[in-house]
Amino acid sequence: LPDHLAFWALSLGVCAGACGTMNGSLSGPLAASCIDAANRQETEASRHPLLTFQGYLRYGMPISYLLLLTSTIYITLLFLLGK
């Protein structure tokens, strides 16, 4: 496996894996903190729903799978085209 393909495989794999769970990257805990802070400032009638780990997985895993599929196609094309 050429070095540049290993680089792309590693970087795209980390990016896709980080989207899968709330603790996988900085954006997950940051989103949870922002929702929690907004809930503390608002009244009971206008509260946002809580962001749970399972709720995050419901959206994060399909996006992660889509990124992995796209990355696989991209790396395969790079390998077949020899760049």
Backbone atoms as SQL, in Angstrom:
CREATE TABLE atoms (id INTEGER PRIMARY KEY, chain TEXT, resi INTEGER, resn TEXT, atom TEXT, x REAL, y REAL, z REAL);
INSERT INTO atoms VALUES
  (1, 'A', 1, 'LEU', 'N', 0.854, -1.174, 0.000),
  (2, 'A', 1, 'LEU', 'CA', 0.000, 0.000, 0.000),
  (3, 'A', 1, 'LEU', 'C', 0.903, 1.241, 0.000),
  (4, 'A', 2, 'PRO', 'N', 0.734, 2.105, -0.991),
  (5, 'A', 2, 'PRO', 'CA', 1.536, 3.335, -1.029),
  (6, 'A', 2, 'PRO', 'C', 1.274, 4.227, 0.186),
  (7, 'A', 3, 'ASP', 'N', 2.293, 5.000, 0.530),
  (8, 'A', 3, 'ASP', 'CA', 2.195, 5.846, 1.729),
  (9, 'A', 3, 'ASP', 'C', 1.038, 6.838, 1.666),
  (10, 'A', 4, 'HIS', 'N', 0.831, 7.450, 0.506),
  (11, 'A', 4, 'HIS', 'CA', -0.230, 8.460, 0.428),
  (12, 'A', 4, 'HIS', 'C', -1.618, 7.835, 0.597),
  (13, 'A', 5, 'LEU', 'N', -1.792, 6.592, 0.185),
  (14, 'A', 5, 'LEU', 'CA', -3.082, 5.931, 0.395),
  (15, 'A', 5, 'LEU', 'C', -3.281, 5.571, 1.868),
  (16, 'A', 6, 'ALA', 'N', -2.204, 5.165, 2.531),
  (17, 'A', 6, 'ALA', 'CA', -2.293, 4.873, 3.965),
  (18, 'A', 6, 'ALA', 'C', -2.629, 6.143, 4.742),
  (19, 'A', 7, 'PHE', 'N', -2.043, 7.257, 4.332),
  (20, 'A', 7, 'PHE', 'CA', -2.343, 8.548, 4.970),
  (21, 'A', 7, 'PHE', 'C', -3.825, 8.883, 4.822),
  (22, 'A', 8, 'TRP', 'N', -4.351, 8.769, 3.598),
  (23, 'A', 8, 'TRP', 'CA', -5.758, 9.088, 3.371),
  (24, 'A', 8, 'TRP', 'C', -6.677, 8.124, 4.108),
  (25, 'A', 9, 'ALA', 'N', -6.328, 6.842, 4.111),
  (26, 'A', 9, 'ALA', 'CA', -7.158, 5.851, 4.810),
  (27, 'A', 9, 'ALA', 'C', -7.212, 6.151, 6.305),
  (28, 'A', 10, 'LEU', 'N', -6.080, 6.477, 6.896),
  (29, 'A', 10, 'LEU', 'CA', -6.039, 6.777, 8.322),
  (30, 'A', 10, 'LEU', 'C', -6.800, 8.057, 8.649),
  (31, 'A', 11, 'SER', 'N', -6.567, 9.109, 7.894),
  (32, 'A', 11, 'SER', 'CA', -7.211, 10.386, 8.205),
  (33, 'A', 11, 'SER', 'C', -8.716, 10.344, 7.968),
  (34, 'A', 12, 'LEU', 'N', -9.154, 9.718, 6.894),
  (35, 'A', 12, 'LEU', 'CA', -10.593, 9.637, 6.639),
  (36, 'A', 12, 'LEU', 'C', -11.274, 8.670, 7.600),
  (37, 'A', 13, 'GLY', 'N', -10.592, 7.610, 8.002),
  (38, 'A', 13, 'GLY', 'CA', -11.148, 6.676, 8.969),
  (39, 'A', 13, 'GLY', 'C', -11.342, 7.314, 10.336),
  (40, 'A', 14, 'VAL', 'N', -10.385, 8.107, 10.754),
  (41, 'A', 14, 'VAL', 'CA', -10.508, 8.814, 12.035),
  (42, 'A', 14, 'VAL', 'C', -11.649, 9.824, 11.972),
  (43, 'A', 15, 'CYS', 'N', -11.755, 10.519, 10.863),
  (44, 'A', 15, 'CYS', 'CA', -12.829, 11.509, 10.698),
  (45, 'A', 15, 'CYS', 'C', -14.198, 10.832, 10.747),
  (46, 'A', 16, 'ALA', 'N', -14.352, 9.735, 10.033),
  (47, 'A', 16, 'ALA', 'CA', -15.638, 9.033, 10.019),
  (48, 'A', 16, 'ALA', 'C', -15.938, 8.405, 11.372),
  (49, 'A', 17, 'GLY', 'N', -14.945, 7.852, 12.023),
  (50, 'A', 17, 'GLY', 'CA', -15.159, 7.235, 13.325),
  (51, 'A', 17, 'GLY', 'C', -15.520, 8.246, 14.398),
  (52, 'A', 18, 'ALA', 'N', -14.994, 9.439, 14.294),
  (53, 'A', 18, 'ALA', 'CA', -15.283, 10.474, 15.287),
  (54, 'A', 18, 'ALA', 'C', -16.723, 10.953, 15.201),
  (55, 'A', 19, 'CYS', 'N', -17.339, 10.818, 14.055),
  (56, 'A', 19, 'CYS', 'CA', -18.733, 11.244, 13.903),
  (57, 'A', 19, 'CYS', 'C', -19.706, 10.244, 14.504),
  (58, 'A', 20, 'GLY', 'N', -19.260, 9.030, 14.733),
  (59, 'A', 20, 'GLY', 'CA', -20.159, 7.968, 15.164),
  (60, 'A', 20, 'GLY', 'C', -20.686, 8.093, 16.577),
  (61, 'A', 21, 'THR', 'N', -19.882, 8.558, 17.510),
  (62, 'A', 21, 'THR', 'CA', -20.321, 8.631, 18.900),
  (63, 'A', 21, 'THR', 'C', -20.155, 10.044, 19.438),
  (64, 'A', 22, 'MET', 'N', -20.865, 10.313, 20.510),
  (65, 'A', 22, 'MET', 'CA', -20.823, 11.655, 21.090),
  (66, 'A', 22, 'MET', 'C', -19.439, 11.987, 21.642),
  (67, 'A', 23, 'ASN', 'N', -18.724, 10.996, 22.146),
  (68, 'A', 23, 'ASN', 'CA', -17.413, 11.250, 22.737),
  (69, 'A', 23, 'ASN', 'C', -16.275, 11.099, 21.744),
  (70, 'A', 24, 'GLY', 'N', -16.579, 10.817, 20.481),
  (71, 'A', 24, 'GLY', 'CA', -15.543, 10.565, 19.492),
  (72, 'A', 24, 'GLY', 'C', -14.801, 11.797, 19.034),
  (73, 'A', 25, 'SER', 'N', -15.399, 12.944, 19.149),
  (74, 'A', 25, 'SER', 'CA', -14.736, 14.175, 18.722),
  (75, 'A', 25, 'SER', 'C', -15.206, 15.329, 19.608),
  (76, 'A', 26, 'LEU', 'N', -14.652, 16.473, 19.375),
  (77, 'A', 26, 'LEU', 'CA', -14.973, 17.642, 20.193),
  (78, 'A', 26, 'LEU', 'C', -16.399, 18.124, 19.970),
  (79, 'A', 27, 'SER', 'N', -16.950, 17.911, 18.787),
  (80, 'A', 27, 'SER', 'CA', -18.274, 18.452, 18.485),
  (81, 'A', 27, 'SER', 'C', -19.390, 17.812, 19.311),
  (82, 'A', 28, 'GLY', 'N', -19.269, 16.550, 19.662),
  (83, 'A', 28, 'GLY', 'CA', -20.318, 15.878, 20.434),
  (84, 'A', 28, 'GLY', 'C', -20.509, 16.456, 21.825),
  (85, 'A', 29, 'PRO', 'N', -19.469, 16.465, 22.660),
  (86, 'A', 29, 'PRO', 'CA', -19.636, 17.066, 23.988),
  (87, 'A', 29, 'PRO', 'C', -19.958, 18.557, 23.931),
  (88, 'A', 30, 'LEU', 'N', -19.465, 19.241, 22.916),
  (89, 'A', 30, 'LEU', 'CA', -19.759, 20.663, 22.762),
  (90, 'A', 30, 'LEU', 'C', -21.246, 20.876, 22.486),
  (91, 'A', 31, 'ALA', 'N', -21.828, 20.064, 21.605),
  (92, 'A', 31, 'ALA', 'CA', -23.264, 20.164, 21.317),
  (93, 'A', 31, 'ALA', 'C', -24.080, 19.844, 22.556),
  (94, 'A', 32, 'ALA', 'N', -23.685, 18.811, 23.289),
  (95, 'A', 32, 'ALA', 'CA', -24.406, 18.446, 24.514),
  (96, 'A', 32, 'ALA', 'C', -24.329, 19.568, 25.542),
  (97, 'A', 33, 'SER', 'N', -23.177, 20.206, 25.667),
  (98, 'A', 33, 'SER', 'CA', -23.024, 21.316, 26.613),
  (99, 'A', 33, 'SER', 'C', -23.863, 22.517, 26.214),
  (100, 'A', 34, 'CYS', 'N', -23.915, 22.815, 24.922),
  (101, 'A', 34, 'CYS', 'CA', -24.722, 23.953, 24.454),
  (102, 'A', 34, 'CYS', 'C', -26.205, 23.714, 24.702),
  (103, 'A', 35, 'ILE', 'N', -26.690, 22.493, 24.456),
  (104, 'A', 35, 'ILE', 'CA', -28.093, 22.181, 24.697),
  (105, 'A', 35, 'ILE', 'C', -28.405, 22.233, 26.188),
  (106, 'A', 36, 'ASP', 'N', -27.488, 21.733, 27.011),
  (107, 'A', 36, 'ASP', 'CA', -27.684, 21.769, 28.454),
  (108, 'A', 36, 'ASP', 'C', -27.725, 23.210, 28.963),
  (109, 'A', 37, 'ALA', 'N', -26.835, 24.053, 28.456),
  (110, 'A', 37, 'ALA', 'CA', -26.829, 25.460, 28.870),
  (111, 'A', 37, 'ALA', 'C', -28.098, 26.169, 28.425),
  (112, 'A', 38, 'ALA', 'N', -28.576, 25.866, 27.227),
  (113, 'A', 38, 'ALA', 'CA', -29.818, 26.481, 26.749),
  (114, 'A', 38, 'ALA', 'C', -31.005, 26.028, 27.591),
  (115, 'A', 39, 'ASN', 'N', -31.004, 24.771, 28.013),
  (116, 'A', 39, 'ASN', 'CA', -32.091, 24.262, 28.853),
  (117, 'A', 39, 'ASN', 'C', -32.121, 24.943, 30.214),
  (118, 'A', 40, 'ARG', 'N', -30.959, 25.270, 30.747),
  (119, 'A', 40, 'ARG', 'CA', -30.913, 25.923, 32.062),
  (120, 'A', 40, 'ARG', 'C', -31.420, 27.360, 31.997),
  (121, 'A', 41, 'GLN', 'N', -31.305, 28.007, 30.840),
  (122, 'A', 41, 'GLN', 'CA', -31.688, 29.411, 30.723),
  (123, 'A', 41, 'GLN', 'C', -33.152, 29.599, 30.351),
  (124, 'A', 42, 'GLU', 'N', -33.795, 28.581, 29.848),
  (125, 'A', 42, 'GLU', 'CA', -35.162, 28.734, 29.363),
  (126, 'A', 42, 'GLU', 'C', -36.174, 28.229, 30.380),
  (127, 'A', 43, 'THR', 'N', -37.403, 28.619, 30.152),
  (128, 'A', 43, 'THR', 'CA', -38.483, 28.183, 31.040),
  (129, 'A', 43, 'THR', 'C', -38.866, 26.738, 30.713),
  (130, 'A', 44, 'GLU', 'N', -39.671, 26.146, 31.575),
  (131, 'A', 44, 'GLU', 'CA', -40.103, 24.754, 31.386),
  (132, 'A', 44, 'GLU', 'C', -40.850, 24.565, 30.067),
  (133, 'A', 45, 'ALA', 'N', -41.641, 25.538, 29.658),
  (134, 'A', 45, 'ALA', 'CA', -42.478, 25.392, 28.468),
  (135, 'A', 45, 'ALA', 'C', -41.663, 25.385, 27.176),
  (136, 'A', 46, 'SER', 'N', -40.514, 26.038, 27.176),
  (137, 'A', 46, 'SER', 'CA', -39.762, 26.161, 25.927),
  (138, 'A', 46, 'SER', 'C', -38.445, 25.393, 25.933),
  (139, 'A', 47, 'ARG', 'N', -38.325, 24.379, 26.766),
  (140, 'A', 47, 'ARG', 'CA', -37.074, 23.612, 26.843),
  (141, 'A', 47, 'ARG', 'C', -36.859, 22.765, 25.601),
  (142, 'A', 48, 'HIS', 'N', -35.605, 22.621, 25.236),
  (143, 'A', 48, 'HIS', 'CA', -35.213, 21.739, 24.143),
  (144, 'A', 48, 'HIS', 'C', -35.150, 20.303, 24.663),
  (145, 'A', 49, 'PRO', 'N', -35.331, 19.327, 23.775),
  (146, 'A', 49, 'PRO', 'CA', -35.181, 17.941, 24.248),
  (147, 'A', 49, 'PRO', 'C', -33.727, 17.659, 24.632),
  (148, 'A', 50, 'LEU', 'N', -33.540, 16.769, 25.592),
  (149, 'A', 50, 'LEU', 'CA', -32.192, 16.417, 26.027),
  (150, 'A', 50, 'LEU', 'C', -31.479, 15.625, 24.940),
  (151, 'A', 51, 'LEU', 'N', -30.204, 15.872, 24.803),
  (152, 'A', 51, 'LEU', 'CA', -29.384, 15.127, 23.858),
  (153, 'A', 51, 'LEU', 'C', -28.759, 13.968, 24.609),
  (154, 'A', 52, 'THR', 'N', -29.239, 12.769, 24.351),
  (155, 'A', 52, 'THR', 'CA', -28.711, 11.581, 25.007),
  (156, 'A', 52, 'THR', 'C', -27.695, 10.906, 24.092),
  (157, 'A', 53, 'PHE', 'N', -26.928, 10.000, 24.680),
  (158, 'A', 53, 'PHE', 'CA', -25.936, 9.270, 23.891),
  (159, 'A', 53, 'PHE', 'C', -26.622, 8.449, 22.800),
  (160, 'A', 54, 'GLN', 'N', -27.727, 7.801, 23.149),
  (161, 'A', 54, 'GLN', 'CA', -28.459, 6.993, 22.174),
  (162, 'A', 54, 'GLN', 'C', -29.087, 7.874, 21.091),
  (163, 'A', 55, 'GLY', 'N', -29.574, 9.029, 21.466),
  (164, 'A', 55, 'GLY', 'CA', -30.123, 9.965, 20.483),
  (165, 'A', 55, 'GLY', 'C', -29.065, 10.460, 19.509),
  (166, 'A', 56, 'TYR', 'N', -27.862, 10.682, 20.038),
  (167, 'A', 56, 'TYR', 'CA', -26.762, 11.104, 19.174),
  (168, 'A', 56, 'TYR', 'C', -26.380, 9.976, 18.220),
  (169, 'A', 57, 'LEU', 'N', -26.357, 8.734, 18.722),
  (170, 'A', 57, 'LEU', 'CA', -26.034, 7.582, 17.877),
  (171, 'A', 57, 'LEU', 'C', -27.028, 7.413, 16.736),
  (172, 'A', 58, 'ARG', 'N', -28.268, 7.751, 16.977),
  (173, 'A', 58, 'ARG', 'CA', -29.304, 7.608, 15.959),
  (174, 'A', 58, 'ARG', 'C', -28.956, 8.410, 14.705),
  (175, 'A', 59, 'TYR', 'N', -28.320, 9.544, 14.876),
  (176, 'A', 59, 'TYR', 'CA', -27.941, 10.368, 13.733),
  (177, 'A', 59, 'TYR', 'C', -26.463, 10.222, 13.380),
  (178, 'A', 60, 'GLY', 'N', -25.630, 9.982, 14.381),
  (179, 'A', 60, 'GLY', 'CA', -24.190, 9.924, 14.147),
  (180, 'A', 60, 'GLY', 'C', -23.733, 8.694, 13.385),
  (181, 'A', 61, 'MET', 'N', -24.314, 7.532, 13.697),
  (182, 'A', 61, 'MET', 'CA', -23.872, 6.303, 13.034),
  (183, 'A', 61, 'MET', 'C', -24.207, 6.266, 11.548),
  (184, 'A', 62, 'PRO', 'N', -25.397, 6.655, 11.107),
  (185, 'A', 62, 'PRO', 'CA', -25.633, 6.678, 9.663),
  (186, 'A', 62, 'PRO', 'C', -24.697, 7.640, 8.926),
  (187, 'A', 63, 'ILE', 'N', -24.411, 8.770, 9.542),
  (188, 'A', 63, 'ILE', 'CA', -23.470, 9.710, 8.926),
  (189, 'A', 63, 'ILE', 'C', -22.081, 9.102, 8.880),
  (190, 'A', 64, 'SER', 'N', -21.704, 8.410, 9.931),
  (191, 'A', 64, 'SER', 'CA', -20.404, 7.744, 9.970),
  (192, 'A', 64, 'SER', 'C', -20.303, 6.683, 8.874),
  (193, 'A', 65, 'TYR', 'N', -21.350, 5.890, 8.710),
  (194, 'A', 65, 'TYR', 'CA', -21.351, 4.873, 7.654),
  (195, 'A', 65, 'TYR', 'C', -21.284, 5.500, 6.271),
  (196, 'A', 66, 'LEU', 'N', -21.983, 6.608, 6.078),
  (197, 'A', 66, 'LEU', 'CA', -21.936, 7.304, 4.792),
  (198, 'A', 66, 'LEU', 'C', -20.528, 7.841, 4.511),
  (199, 'A', 67, 'LEU', 'N', -19.890, 8.397, 5.535),
  (200, 'A', 67, 'LEU', 'CA', -18.518, 8.878, 5.369),
  (201, 'A', 67, 'LEU', 'C', -17.546, 7.734, 5.072),
  (202, 'A', 68, 'LEU', 'N', -17.730, 6.593, 5.729),
  (203, 'A', 68, 'LEU', 'CA', -16.872, 5.441, 5.463),
  (204, 'A', 68, 'LEU', 'C', -17.064, 4.925, 4.042),
  (205, 'A', 69, 'LEU', 'N', -18.300, 4.878, 3.564),
  (206, 'A', 69, 'LEU', 'CA', -18.561, 4.448, 2.195),
  (207, 'A', 69, 'LEU', 'C', -17.937, 5.407, 1.187),
  (208, 'A', 70, 'THR', 'N', -18.133, 6.692, 1.402),
  (209, 'A', 70, 'THR', 'CA', -17.553, 7.699, 0.513),
  (210, 'A', 70, 'THR', 'C', -16.033, 7.636, 0.528),
  (211, 'A', 71, 'SER', 'N', -15.452, 7.465, 1.701),
  (212, 'A', 71, 'SER', 'CA', -13.993, 7.375, 1.822),
  (213, 'A', 71, 'SER', 'C', -13.453, 6.132, 1.129),
  (214, 'A', 72, 'THR', 'N', -14.178, 5.018, 1.247),
  (215, 'A', 72, 'THR', 'CA', -13.751, 3.788, 0.588),
  (216, 'A', 72, 'THR', 'C', -13.750, 3.950, -0.924),
  (217, 'A', 73, 'ILE', 'N', -14.777, 4.570, -1.442),
  (218, 'A', 73, 'ILE', 'CA', -14.834, 4.820, -2.890),
  (219, 'A', 73, 'ILE', 'C', -13.700, 5.738, -3.314),
  (220, 'A', 74, 'TYR', 'N', -13.446, 6.794, -2.552),
  (221, 'A', 74, 'TYR', 'CA', -12.392, 7.743, -2.874),
  (222, 'A', 74, 'TYR', 'C', -11.013, 7.082, -2.870),
  (223, 'A', 75, 'ILE', 'N', -10.719, 6.300, -1.839),
  (224, 'A', 75, 'ILE', 'CA', -9.409, 5.645, -1.736),
  (225, 'A', 75, 'ILE', 'C', -9.257, 4.584, -2.826),
  (226, 'A', 76, 'THR', 'N', -10.340, 3.875, -3.146),
  (227, 'A', 76, 'THR', 'CA', -10.297, 2.893, -4.225),
  (228, 'A', 76, 'THR', 'C', -10.005, 3.573, -5.556),
  (229, 'A', 77, 'LEU', 'N', -10.629, 4.704, -5.795),
  (230, 'A', 77, 'LEU', 'CA', -10.351, 5.453, -7.031),
  (231, 'A', 77, 'LEU', 'C', -8.904, 5.939, -7.072),
  (232, 'A', 78, 'LEU', 'N', -8.404, 6.410, -5.941),
  (233, 'A', 78, 'LEU', 'CA', -7.002, 6.841, -5.895),
  (234, 'A', 78, 'LEU', 'C', -6.059, 5.670, -6.222),
  (235, 'A', 79, 'PHE', 'N', -6.383, 4.499, -5.684),
  (236, 'A', 79, 'PHE', 'CA', -5.559, 3.324, -5.910),
  (237, 'A', 79, 'PHE', 'C', -5.635, 2.883, -7.368),
  (238, 'A', 80, 'LEU', 'N', -6.830, 2.876, -7.946),
  (239, 'A', 80, 'LEU', 'CA', -6.985, 2.431, -9.322),
  (240, 'A', 80, 'LEU', 'C', -6.392, 3.418, -10.325),
  (241, 'A', 81, 'LEU', 'N', -6.467, 4.699, -10.002),
  (242, 'A', 81, 'LEU', 'CA', -5.906, 5.705, -10.903),
  (243, 'A', 81, 'LEU', 'C', -4.406, 5.880, -10.704),
  (244, 'A', 82, 'GLY', 'N', -3.875, 5.331, -9.638),
  (245, 'A', 82, 'GLY', 'CA', -2.431, 5.362, -9.405),
  (246, 'A', 82, 'GLY', 'C', -1.864, 6.696, -8.993),
  (247, 'A', 83, 'LYS', 'N', -2.683, 7.549, -8.368),
  (248, 'A', 83, 'LYS', 'CA', -2.170, 8.857, -7.965),
  (249, 'A', 83, 'LYS', 'C', -1.741, 8.848, -6.534);
